[in-house]
Short mmCIF file of C-alpha atoms in Angstrom, two decimals:
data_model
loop_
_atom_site.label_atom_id
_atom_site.label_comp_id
_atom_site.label_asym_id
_atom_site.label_seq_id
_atom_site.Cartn_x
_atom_site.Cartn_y
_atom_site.Cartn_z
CA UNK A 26 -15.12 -54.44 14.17
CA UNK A 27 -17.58 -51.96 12.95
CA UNK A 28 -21.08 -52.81 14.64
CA UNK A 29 -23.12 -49.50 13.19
CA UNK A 30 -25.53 -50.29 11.09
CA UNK A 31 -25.68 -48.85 7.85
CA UNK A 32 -28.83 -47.49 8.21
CA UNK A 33 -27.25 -45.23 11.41
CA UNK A 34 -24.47 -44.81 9.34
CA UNK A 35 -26.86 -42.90 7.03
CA UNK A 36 -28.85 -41.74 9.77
CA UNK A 37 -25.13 -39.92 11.51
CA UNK A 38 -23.86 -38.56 8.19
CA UNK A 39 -27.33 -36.80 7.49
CA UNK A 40 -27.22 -34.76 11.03
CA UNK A 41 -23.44 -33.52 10.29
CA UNK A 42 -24.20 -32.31 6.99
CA UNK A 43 -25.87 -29.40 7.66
CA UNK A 44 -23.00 -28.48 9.99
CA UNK A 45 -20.73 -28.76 7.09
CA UNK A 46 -22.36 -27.24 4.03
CA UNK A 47 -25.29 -25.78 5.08
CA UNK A 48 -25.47 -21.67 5.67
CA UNK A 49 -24.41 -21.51 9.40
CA UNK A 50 -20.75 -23.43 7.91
CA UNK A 51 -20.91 -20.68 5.15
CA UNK A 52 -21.00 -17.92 7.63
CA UNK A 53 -18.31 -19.53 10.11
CA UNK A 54 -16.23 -19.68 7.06
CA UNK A 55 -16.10 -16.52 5.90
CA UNK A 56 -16.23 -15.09 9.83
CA UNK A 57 -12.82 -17.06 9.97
CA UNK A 58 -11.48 -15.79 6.72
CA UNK A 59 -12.05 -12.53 7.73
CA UNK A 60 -10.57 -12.94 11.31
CA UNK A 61 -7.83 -13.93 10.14
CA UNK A 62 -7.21 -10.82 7.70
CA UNK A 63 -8.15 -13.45 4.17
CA UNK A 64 -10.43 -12.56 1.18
CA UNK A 65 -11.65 -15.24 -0.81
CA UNK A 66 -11.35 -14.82 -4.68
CA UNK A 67 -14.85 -16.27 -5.54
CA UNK A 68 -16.78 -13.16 -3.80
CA UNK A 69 -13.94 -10.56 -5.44
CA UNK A 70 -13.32 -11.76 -8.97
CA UNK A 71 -15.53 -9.69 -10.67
CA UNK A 72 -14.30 -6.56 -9.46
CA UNK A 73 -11.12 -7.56 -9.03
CA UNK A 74 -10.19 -9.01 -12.00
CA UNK A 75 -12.52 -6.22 -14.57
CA UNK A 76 -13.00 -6.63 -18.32
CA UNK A 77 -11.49 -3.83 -18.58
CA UNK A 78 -10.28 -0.46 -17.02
CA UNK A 79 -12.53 1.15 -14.89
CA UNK A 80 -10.50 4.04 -13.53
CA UNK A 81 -11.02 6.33 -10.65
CA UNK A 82 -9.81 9.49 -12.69
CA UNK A 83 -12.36 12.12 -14.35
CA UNK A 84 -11.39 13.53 -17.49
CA UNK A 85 -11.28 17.20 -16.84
CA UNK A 86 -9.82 20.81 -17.35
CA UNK A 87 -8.75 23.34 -15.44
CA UNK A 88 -8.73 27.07 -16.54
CA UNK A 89 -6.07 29.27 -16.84
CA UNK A 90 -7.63 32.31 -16.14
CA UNK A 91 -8.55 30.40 -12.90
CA UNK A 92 -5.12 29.51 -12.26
CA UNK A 93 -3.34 32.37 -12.78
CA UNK A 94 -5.43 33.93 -10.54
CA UNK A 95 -4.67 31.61 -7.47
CA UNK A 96 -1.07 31.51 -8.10
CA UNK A 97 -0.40 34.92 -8.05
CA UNK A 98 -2.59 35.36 -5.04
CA UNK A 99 -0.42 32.37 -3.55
CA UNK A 100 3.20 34.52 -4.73
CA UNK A 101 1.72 37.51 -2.81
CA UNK A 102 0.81 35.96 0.52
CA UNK A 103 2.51 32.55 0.59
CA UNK A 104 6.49 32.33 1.44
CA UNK A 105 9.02 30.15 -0.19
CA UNK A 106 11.81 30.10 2.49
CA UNK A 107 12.72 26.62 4.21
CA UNK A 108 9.56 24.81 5.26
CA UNK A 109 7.66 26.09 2.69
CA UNK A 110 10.12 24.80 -0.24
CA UNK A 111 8.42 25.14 -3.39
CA UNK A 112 5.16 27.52 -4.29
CA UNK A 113 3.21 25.09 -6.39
CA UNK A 114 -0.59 24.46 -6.50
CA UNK A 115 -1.19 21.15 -7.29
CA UNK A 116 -4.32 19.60 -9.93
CA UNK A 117 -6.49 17.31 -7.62
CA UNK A 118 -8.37 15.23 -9.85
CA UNK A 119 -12.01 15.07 -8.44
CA UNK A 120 -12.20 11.38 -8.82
CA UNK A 121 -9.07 10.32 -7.26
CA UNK A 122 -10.97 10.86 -3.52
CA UNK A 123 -9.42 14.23 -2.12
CA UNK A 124 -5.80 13.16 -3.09
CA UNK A 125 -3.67 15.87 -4.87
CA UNK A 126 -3.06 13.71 -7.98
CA UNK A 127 -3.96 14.87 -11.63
CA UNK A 128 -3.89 10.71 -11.96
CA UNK A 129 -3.28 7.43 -10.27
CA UNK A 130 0.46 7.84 -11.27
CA UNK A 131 1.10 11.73 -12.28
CA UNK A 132 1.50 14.90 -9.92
CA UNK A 133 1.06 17.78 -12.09
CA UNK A 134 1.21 21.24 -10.69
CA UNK A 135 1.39 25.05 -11.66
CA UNK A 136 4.51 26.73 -9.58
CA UNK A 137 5.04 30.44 -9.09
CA UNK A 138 8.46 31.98 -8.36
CA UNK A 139 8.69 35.65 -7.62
CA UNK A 140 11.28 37.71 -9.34
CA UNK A 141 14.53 37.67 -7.28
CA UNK A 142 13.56 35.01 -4.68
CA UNK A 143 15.28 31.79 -4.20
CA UNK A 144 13.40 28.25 -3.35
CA UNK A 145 15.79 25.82 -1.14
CA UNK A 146 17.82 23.07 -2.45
CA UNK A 147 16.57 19.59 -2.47
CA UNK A 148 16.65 16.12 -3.27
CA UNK A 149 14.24 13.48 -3.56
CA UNK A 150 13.59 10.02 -5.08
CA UNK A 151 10.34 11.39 -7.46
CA UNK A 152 11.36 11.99 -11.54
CA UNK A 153 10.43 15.05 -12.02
CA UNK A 154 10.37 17.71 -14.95
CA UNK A 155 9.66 21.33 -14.95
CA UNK A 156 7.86 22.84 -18.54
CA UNK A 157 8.31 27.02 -18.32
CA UNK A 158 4.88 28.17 -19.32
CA UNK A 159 6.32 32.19 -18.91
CA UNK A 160 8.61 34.28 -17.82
CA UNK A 161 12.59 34.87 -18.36
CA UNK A 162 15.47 35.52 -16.04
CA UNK A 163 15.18 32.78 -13.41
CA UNK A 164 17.51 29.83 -13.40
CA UNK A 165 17.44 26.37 -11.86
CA UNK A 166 20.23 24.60 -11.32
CA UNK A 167 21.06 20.71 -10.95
CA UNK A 168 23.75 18.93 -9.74
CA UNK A 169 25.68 21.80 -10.06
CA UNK A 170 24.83 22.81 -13.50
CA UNK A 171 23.02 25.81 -13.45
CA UNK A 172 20.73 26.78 -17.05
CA UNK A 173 18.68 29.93 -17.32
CA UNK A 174 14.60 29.08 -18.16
CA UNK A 175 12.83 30.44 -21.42
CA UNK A 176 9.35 30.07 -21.89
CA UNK A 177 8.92 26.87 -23.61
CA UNK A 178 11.86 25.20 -21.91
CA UNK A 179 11.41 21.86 -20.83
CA UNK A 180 13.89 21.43 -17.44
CA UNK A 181 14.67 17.75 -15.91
CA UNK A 182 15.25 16.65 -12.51
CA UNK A 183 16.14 13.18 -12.20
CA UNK A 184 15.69 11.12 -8.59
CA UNK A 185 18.33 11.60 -5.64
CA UNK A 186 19.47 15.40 -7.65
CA UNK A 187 20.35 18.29 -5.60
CA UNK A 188 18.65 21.20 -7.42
CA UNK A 189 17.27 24.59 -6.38
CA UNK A 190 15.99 27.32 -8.65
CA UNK A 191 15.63 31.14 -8.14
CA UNK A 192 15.75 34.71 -10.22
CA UNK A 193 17.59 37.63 -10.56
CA UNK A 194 14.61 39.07 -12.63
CA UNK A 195 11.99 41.32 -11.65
CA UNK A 196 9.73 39.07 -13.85
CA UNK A 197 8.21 36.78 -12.18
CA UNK A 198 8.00 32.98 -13.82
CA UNK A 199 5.20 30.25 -14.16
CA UNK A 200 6.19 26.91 -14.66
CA UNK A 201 4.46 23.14 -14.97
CA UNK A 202 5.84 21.04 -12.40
CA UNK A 203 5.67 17.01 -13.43
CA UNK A 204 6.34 14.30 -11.04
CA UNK A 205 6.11 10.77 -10.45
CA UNK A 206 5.21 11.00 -6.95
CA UNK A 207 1.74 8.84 -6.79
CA UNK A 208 3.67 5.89 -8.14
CA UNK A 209 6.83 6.53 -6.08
CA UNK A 210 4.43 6.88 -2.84
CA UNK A 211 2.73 3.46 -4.00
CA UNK A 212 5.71 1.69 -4.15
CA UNK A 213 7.03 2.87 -0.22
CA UNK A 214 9.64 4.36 -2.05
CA UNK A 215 9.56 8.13 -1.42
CA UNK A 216 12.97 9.79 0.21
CA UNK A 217 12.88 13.50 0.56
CA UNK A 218 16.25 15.27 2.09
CA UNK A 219 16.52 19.18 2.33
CA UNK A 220 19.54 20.40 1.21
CA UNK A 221 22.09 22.12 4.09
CA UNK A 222 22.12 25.76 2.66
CA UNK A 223 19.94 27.86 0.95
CA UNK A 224 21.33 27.31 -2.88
CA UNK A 225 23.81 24.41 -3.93
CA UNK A 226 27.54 26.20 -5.69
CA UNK A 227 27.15 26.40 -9.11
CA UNK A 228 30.33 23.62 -10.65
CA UNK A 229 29.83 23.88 -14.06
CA UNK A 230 29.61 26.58 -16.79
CA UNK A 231 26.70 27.82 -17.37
CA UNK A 232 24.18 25.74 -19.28
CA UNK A 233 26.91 23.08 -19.23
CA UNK A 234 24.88 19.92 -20.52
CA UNK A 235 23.36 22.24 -23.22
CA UNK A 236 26.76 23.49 -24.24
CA UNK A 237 28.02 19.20 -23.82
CA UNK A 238 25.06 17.54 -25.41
CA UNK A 239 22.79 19.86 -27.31
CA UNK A 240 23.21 18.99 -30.56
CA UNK A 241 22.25 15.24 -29.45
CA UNK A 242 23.53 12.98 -31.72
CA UNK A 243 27.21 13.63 -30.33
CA UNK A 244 28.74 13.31 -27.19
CA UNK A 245 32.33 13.75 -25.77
CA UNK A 246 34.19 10.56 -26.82
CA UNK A 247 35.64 10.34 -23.52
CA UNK A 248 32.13 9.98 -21.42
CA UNK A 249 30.19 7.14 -21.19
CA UNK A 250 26.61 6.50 -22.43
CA UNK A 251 24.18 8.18 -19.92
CA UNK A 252 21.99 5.91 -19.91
CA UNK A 253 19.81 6.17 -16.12
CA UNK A 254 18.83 9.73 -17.27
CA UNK A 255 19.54 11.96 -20.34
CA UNK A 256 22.80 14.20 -20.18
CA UNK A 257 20.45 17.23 -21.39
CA UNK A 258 18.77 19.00 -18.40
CA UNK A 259 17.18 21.56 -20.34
CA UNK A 260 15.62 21.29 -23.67
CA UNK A 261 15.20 25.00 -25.66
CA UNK A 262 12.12 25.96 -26.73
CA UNK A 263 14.13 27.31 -30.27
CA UNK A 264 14.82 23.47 -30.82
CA UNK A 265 11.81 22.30 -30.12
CA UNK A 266 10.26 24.68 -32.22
CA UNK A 267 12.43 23.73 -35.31
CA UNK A 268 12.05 20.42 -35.05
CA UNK A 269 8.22 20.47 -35.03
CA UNK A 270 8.35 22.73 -38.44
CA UNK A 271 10.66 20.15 -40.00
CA UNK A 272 8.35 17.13 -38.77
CA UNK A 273 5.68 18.98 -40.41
CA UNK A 274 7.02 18.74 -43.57
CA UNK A 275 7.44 15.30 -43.80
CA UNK A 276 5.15 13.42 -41.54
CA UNK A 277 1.96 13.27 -39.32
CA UNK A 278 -0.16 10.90 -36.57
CA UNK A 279 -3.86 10.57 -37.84
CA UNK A 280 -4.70 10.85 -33.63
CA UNK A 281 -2.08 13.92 -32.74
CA UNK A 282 -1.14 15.00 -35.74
CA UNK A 283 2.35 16.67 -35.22
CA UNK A 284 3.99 14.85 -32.28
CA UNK A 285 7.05 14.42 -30.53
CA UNK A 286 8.19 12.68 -27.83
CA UNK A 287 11.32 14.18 -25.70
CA UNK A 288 14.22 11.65 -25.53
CA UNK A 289 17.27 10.96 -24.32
CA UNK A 290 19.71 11.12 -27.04
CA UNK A 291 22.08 8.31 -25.58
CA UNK A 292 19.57 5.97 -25.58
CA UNK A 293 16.46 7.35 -27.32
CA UNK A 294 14.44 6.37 -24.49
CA UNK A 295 11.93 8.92 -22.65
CA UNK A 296 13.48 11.23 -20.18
CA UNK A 297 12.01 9.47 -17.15
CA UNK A 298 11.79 6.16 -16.97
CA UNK A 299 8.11 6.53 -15.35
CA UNK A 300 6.52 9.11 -17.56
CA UNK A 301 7.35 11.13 -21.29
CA UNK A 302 7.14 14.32 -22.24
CA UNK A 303 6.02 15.23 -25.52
CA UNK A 304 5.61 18.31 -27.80
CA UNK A 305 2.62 18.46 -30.28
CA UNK A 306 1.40 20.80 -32.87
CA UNK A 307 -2.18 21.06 -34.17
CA UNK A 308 -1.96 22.78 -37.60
CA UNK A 309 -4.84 24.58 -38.84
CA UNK A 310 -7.97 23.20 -39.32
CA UNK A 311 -6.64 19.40 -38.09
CA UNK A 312 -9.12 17.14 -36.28
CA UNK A 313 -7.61 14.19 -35.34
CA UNK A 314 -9.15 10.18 -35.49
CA UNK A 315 -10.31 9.13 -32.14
CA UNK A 316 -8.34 6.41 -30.38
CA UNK A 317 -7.71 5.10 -27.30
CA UNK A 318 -5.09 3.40 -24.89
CA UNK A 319 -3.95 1.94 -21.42
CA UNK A 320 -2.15 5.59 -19.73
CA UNK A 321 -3.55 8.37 -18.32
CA UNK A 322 -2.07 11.67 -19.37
CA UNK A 323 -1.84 15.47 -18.56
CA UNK A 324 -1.81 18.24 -20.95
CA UNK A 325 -1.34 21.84 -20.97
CA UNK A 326 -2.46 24.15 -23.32
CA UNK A 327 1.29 26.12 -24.47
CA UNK A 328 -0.49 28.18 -27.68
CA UNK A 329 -3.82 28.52 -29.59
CA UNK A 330 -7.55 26.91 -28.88
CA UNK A 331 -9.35 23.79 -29.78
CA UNK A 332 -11.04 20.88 -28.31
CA UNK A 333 -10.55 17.62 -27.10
CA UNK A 334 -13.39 15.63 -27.27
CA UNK A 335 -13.02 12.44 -24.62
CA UNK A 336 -15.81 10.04 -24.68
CA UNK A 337 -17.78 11.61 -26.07
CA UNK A 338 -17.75 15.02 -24.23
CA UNK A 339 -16.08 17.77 -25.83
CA UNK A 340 -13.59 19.52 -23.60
CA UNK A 341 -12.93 23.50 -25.03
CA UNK A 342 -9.57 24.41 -24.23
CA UNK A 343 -7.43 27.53 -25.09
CA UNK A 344 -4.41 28.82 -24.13
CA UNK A 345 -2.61 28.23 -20.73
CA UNK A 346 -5.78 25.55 -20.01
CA UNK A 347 -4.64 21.95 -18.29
CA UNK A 348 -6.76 18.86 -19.04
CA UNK A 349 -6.85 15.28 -18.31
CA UNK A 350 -7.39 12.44 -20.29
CA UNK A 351 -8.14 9.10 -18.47
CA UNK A 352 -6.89 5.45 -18.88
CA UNK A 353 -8.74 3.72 -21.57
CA UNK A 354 -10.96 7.17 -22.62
CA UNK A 355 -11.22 7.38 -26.30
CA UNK A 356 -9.68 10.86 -26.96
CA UNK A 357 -9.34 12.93 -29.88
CA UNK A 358 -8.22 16.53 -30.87
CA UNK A 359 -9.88 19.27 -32.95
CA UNK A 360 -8.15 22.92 -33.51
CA UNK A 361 -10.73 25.47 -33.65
CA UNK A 362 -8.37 28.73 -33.60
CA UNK A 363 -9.27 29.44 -37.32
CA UNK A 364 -5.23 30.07 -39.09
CA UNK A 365 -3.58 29.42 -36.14
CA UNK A 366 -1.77 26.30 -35.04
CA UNK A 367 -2.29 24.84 -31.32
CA UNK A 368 0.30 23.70 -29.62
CA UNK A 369 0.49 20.98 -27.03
CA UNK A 370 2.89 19.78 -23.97
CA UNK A 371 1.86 16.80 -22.14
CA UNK A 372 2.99 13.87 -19.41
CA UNK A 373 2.21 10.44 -20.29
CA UNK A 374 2.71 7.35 -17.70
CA UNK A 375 3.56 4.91 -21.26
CA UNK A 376 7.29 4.36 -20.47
CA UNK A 377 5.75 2.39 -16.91
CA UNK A 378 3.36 0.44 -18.98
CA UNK A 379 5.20 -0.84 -21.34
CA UNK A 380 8.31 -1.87 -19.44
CA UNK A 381 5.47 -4.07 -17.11
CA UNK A 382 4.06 -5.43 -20.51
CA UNK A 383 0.55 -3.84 -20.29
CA UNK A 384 0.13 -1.07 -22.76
CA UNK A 385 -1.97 -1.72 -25.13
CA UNK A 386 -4.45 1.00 -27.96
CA UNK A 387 -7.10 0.64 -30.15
CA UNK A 388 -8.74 2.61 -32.97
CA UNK A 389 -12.26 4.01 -32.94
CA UNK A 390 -13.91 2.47 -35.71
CA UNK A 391 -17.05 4.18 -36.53
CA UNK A 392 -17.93 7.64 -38.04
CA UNK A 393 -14.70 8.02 -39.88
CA UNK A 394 -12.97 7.67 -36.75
CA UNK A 395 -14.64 10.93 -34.63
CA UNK A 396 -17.06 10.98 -31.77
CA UNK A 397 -20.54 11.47 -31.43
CA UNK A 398 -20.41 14.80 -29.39
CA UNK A 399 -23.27 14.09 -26.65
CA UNK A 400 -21.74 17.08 -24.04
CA UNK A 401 -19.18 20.07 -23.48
CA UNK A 402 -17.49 20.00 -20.50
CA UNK A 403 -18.68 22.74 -17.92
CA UNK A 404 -15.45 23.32 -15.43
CA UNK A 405 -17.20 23.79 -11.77
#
């Protein structure tokens, strides 16, 4: 039988209380949570959980005068033989916290090759692509297929190929190296294997997926679909070229104006499934409408001078310049090289977004759809 009183009863529940609820139980909780390696939602959410995108990355641009410089210092005193690998100055983003990341999900990089030296054969689980900025005479090759690289060349190196590249020019060549390998490090998922001699045997005949596929809308009616990666490893600059004149006459983006993306013509997908590649021409005069969307990308300056004016801040380019342009950063393009077009090859990180349902873009509104310049962008 219960004998308390109630008024005790009262009296006993008002001493635990404070033990229960009060600060001191508030500060044991949270003690414990943390002991025990927890974080409790209700002191997180806000940052957690933001309204929306609030990246890390800086839009910004690198020079090319600046980078040329360094990388042909780096071809004179840095070597290329096994342990060295590959002679290629990455773009560390200032905002991504020392890491050498352009952004949260591209590695972009200028490489220099000598004229008759030879990098080691590799493999590794990052998609990568290669965009020849100049020189002739040096060849890569890739899973045995070995293709010669022109200036404007855009060169593919899907996960878990063996590939090496060298020259038998005295030129020397200067290419854009694009990789996945932020994301691929993320995810625990980065293999890397050397190859066992200096250069893999060439299997095929010479520019053999060009000579197979090239045309791209055919393919040899006994192979299947290639559908993990396109058949083409190297897309001609002459092609490209073309095909931008012909879009020209018949079409245009009010926010890039002459654009293409570079597919694979078995599936018409992009080339990696992490990142695309794409093409664009600014024709005289052209300023684009501002807009906006979830994706960082990377671009490189391949002809002429302009702007890009990102939030407001107008970033100068011209040509051989890199720049970034963050997640979310309302972006828009301006050709300022009087009769002459501008021509554009850049990385984007869509293809991962939309496959994980969170791409999404939106249309500035006011002003016609431009900017309020309030800056130009001084590269430190």
């Amino acid at each position: 039988m219960d004998t308390i009183e109630p008024e005790v009863k009262a009296e006993v529940r008002e001493e635990i209380s404070p033990d229960l609820t009060g600060p001191e139980a508030v500060a044991r909780l949270n003690r414990d949570m943390q002991r025990n390696s927890l974080t409790p939602l209700w002191q997180i959410e806000t940052n957690l959980m933001s309204r929306q995108p609030r990246t890390q990355t800086l839009p910004w641009l690198w020079k090319w005068s600046t980078l040329y410089d360094i990388a042909e210092r780096a071809g004179a005193l840095v070597p290329i033989e096994r342990g060295g690998d590959r002679r290629a100055i990455a773009l560390s983003n200032p905002g991504l916290e020392g890491r050498p990341f352009a952004t949260p999900t591209l590695w972009t990089a200028v490489q220099w090759l000598n004229g008759h030296e030879v990098a080691p054969a590799h493999r590794h689980t990052a998609q990568a692509i290669r965009f020849i900025i100049e020189g002739n005479g040096s060849w890569r090759t890739g899973g045995g297929d070995r293709g010669f690289l022109e200036r404007g060349g855009l060169v593919l190196t899907p996960p878990w190929l063996w590939h090496d590249h060298g020259s038998k020019s005295d030129e020397r060549a200067i290419w854009l190296d694009g990789l996945d390998i932020p994301l691929n490090n993320y995810l625990d998922a980065s293999f890397f294997e050397p190859y066992k001699g200096e250069a893999q045997a060439v299997t095929q005949a010479l520019n053999g997926t060009v000579l197979k596929y090239g045309v791209g809308q055919m393919r040899p009616a006994w192979e299947k679909r290639s559908v993990e990666y396109s058949p083409i490893f190297t897309y001609k600059w002459t092609d490209t070229e073309r095909a931008l004149d012909n879009l020209a006459q018949v079409a245009s983006s009010p926010y890039d104006d002459i654009a293409l993306e570079y597919t694979n013509p078995h599936t018409g997908g992009p080339v990696m499934p992490a990142f695309s590649a794409w093409i664009q021409m600014l024709r005289p005069g052209i300023h684009t409408q501002a807009h906006r969307q979830v994706g960082s990308s990377v671009y490189h300056v391949f002809e002429g001078s302009g702007e890009t004016i990102i939030n407001g801040v107008s970033f100068r380019w011209e040509k051989g310049d890199f720049f970034v342009v963050p997640s979310w950063a309302w972006h828009e393009h301006h050709n300022l090289g009087g009769n002459e077009r501008a021509i554009l090859f850049s990385l984007h990180d869509t293809p991962l977004l939309l496959a994980l349902n969170k791409y999404r873009e939106e249309s500035y509104q006011l002003n016609n759809g431009h900017q309020e310049i309030t800056g130009t962008f001084q590269p430190v």
